[in-house]
Tab-separated table of C-alpha atoms in Angstrom:
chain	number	residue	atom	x	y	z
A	173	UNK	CA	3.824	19.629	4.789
A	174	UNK	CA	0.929	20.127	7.349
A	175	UNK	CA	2.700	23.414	8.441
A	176	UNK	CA	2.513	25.043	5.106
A	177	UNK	CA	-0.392	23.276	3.867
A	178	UNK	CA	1.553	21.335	1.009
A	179	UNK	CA	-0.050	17.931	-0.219
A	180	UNK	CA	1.589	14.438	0.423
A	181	UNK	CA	2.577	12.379	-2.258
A	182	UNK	CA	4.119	8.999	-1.601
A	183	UNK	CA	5.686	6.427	-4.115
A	184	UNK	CA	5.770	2.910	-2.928
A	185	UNK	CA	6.865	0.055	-3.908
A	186	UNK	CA	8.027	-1.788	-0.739
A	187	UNK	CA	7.546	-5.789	0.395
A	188	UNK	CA	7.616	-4.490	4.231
A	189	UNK	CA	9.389	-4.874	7.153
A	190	UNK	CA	11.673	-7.512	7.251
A	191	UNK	CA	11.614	-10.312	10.380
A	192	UNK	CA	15.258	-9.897	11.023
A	193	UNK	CA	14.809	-5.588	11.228
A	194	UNK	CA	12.416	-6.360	14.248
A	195	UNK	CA	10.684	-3.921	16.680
A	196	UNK	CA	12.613	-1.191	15.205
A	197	UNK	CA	10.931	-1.218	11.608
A	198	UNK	CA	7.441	-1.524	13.280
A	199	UNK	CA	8.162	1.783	15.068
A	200	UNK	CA	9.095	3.608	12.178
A	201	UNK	CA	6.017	2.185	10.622
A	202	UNK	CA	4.073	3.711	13.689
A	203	UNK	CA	5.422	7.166	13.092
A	204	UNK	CA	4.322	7.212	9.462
A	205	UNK	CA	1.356	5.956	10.749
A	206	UNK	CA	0.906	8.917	13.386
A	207	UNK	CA	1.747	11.374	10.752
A	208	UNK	CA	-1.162	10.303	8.378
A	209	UNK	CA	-3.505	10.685	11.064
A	210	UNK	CA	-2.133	14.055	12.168
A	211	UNK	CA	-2.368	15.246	8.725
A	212	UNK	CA	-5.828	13.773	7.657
A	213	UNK	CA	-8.381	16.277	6.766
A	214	UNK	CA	-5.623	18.908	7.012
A	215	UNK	CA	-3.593	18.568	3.510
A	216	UNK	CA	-4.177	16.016	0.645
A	217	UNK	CA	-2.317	12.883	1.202
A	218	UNK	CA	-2.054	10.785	-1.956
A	219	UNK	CA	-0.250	7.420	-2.505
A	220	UNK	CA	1.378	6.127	-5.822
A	221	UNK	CA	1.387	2.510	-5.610
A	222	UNK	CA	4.278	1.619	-8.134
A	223	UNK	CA	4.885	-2.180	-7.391
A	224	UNK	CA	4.913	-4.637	-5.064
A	225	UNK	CA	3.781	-3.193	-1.574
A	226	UNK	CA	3.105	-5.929	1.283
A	227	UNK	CA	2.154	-5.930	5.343
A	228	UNK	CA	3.328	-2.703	6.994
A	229	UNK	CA	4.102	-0.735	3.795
A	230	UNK	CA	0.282	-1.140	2.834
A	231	UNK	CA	-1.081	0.568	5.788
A	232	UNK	CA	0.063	4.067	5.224
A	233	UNK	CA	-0.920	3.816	1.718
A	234	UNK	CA	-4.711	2.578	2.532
A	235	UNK	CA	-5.236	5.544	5.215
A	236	UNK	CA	-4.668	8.405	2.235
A	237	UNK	CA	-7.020	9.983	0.435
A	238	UNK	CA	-6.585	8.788	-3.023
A	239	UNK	CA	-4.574	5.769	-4.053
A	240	UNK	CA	-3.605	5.244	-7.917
A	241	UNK	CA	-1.920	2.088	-8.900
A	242	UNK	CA	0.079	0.522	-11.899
A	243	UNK	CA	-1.627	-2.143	-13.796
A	244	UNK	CA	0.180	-5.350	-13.752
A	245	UNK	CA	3.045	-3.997	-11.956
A	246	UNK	CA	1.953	-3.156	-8.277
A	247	UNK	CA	0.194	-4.515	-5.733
A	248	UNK	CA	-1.402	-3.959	-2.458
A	249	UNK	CA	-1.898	-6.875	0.422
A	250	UNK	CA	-0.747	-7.914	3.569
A	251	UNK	CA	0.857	-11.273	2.649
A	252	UNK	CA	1.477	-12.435	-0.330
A	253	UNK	CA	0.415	-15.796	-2.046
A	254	UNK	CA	2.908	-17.923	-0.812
A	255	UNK	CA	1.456	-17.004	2.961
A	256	UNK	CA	-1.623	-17.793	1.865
A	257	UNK	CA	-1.269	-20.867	-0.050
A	258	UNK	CA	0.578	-21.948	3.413
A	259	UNK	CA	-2.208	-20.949	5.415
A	260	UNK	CA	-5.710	-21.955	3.267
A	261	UNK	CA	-4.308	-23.934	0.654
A	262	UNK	CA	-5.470	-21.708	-2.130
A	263	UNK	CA	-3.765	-20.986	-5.032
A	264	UNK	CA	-4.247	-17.161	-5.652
A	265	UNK	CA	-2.106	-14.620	-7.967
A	266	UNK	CA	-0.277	-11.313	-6.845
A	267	UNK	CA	-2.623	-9.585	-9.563
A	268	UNK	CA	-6.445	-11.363	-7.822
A	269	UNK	CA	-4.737	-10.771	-4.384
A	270	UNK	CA	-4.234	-7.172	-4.662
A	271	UNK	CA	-3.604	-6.415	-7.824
A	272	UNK	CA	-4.677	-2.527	-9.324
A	273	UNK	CA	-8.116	-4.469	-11.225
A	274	UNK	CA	-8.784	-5.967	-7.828
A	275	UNK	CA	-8.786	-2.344	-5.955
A	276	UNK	CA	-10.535	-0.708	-7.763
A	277	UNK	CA	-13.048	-2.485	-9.003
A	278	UNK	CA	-13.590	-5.261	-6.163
A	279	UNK	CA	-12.100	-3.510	-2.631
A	280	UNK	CA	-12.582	0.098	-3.785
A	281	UNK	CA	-8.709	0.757	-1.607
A	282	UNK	CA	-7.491	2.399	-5.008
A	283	UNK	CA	-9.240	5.418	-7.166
A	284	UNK	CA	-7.289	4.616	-10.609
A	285	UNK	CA	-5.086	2.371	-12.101
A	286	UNK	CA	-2.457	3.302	-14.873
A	287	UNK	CA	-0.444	1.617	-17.925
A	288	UNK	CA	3.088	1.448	-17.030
């Protein structure tokens, strides 16, 4: 894409890496990661976030230039609810967590959000 000067558009809808794919996962994620940064400022990189997205498969998205989401279908964070109800002891939704109203009215990660 960089070589001909093509935009980057990525659909996701991906709850991460996995524990049991271990370090191999994380350095795929680090060559998407590479690429973004290779490309930014270069061509137009935009993300379609089209459901549940969590830990690594968030970080690609949130270094493009324009995220658009699906209302009450996707969502953006790093751990989900359950990991944080563990960890604080806070009962929080997928939708206040990282849900498309959250981004782009509260975090400003995401430029729209959609109807399904």
């Amino acid at each position: 894409a960089v070589r001909v000067g093509a935009p980057v558009i990525g659909l996701n809808d991906s709850g991460g890496a996995r524990i049991q794919e271990g370090v191999d996962s994380l350095g795929g994620y680090a060559d998407v990661f590479l690429r973004n940064v290779e490309a930014s400022g270069v061509i137009p990189q935009l993300s379609l976030i089209m459901g549940p997205c969590a830990g690594g498969a968030v970080y690609s998205p949130a270094m493009t230039d324009f995220i658009f989401m699906v209302k009450h279908t996707s969502y953006m964070f790093v751990t989900g609810p359950n990991v944080v109800k563990t960890v604080t002891q806070e009962d929080v939704t997928q939708e206040v967590l990282g849900g498309a109203d959250t981004h782009t009215s509260i975090s400003g990660v995401a430029h729209n959000a959609y109807e399904n």
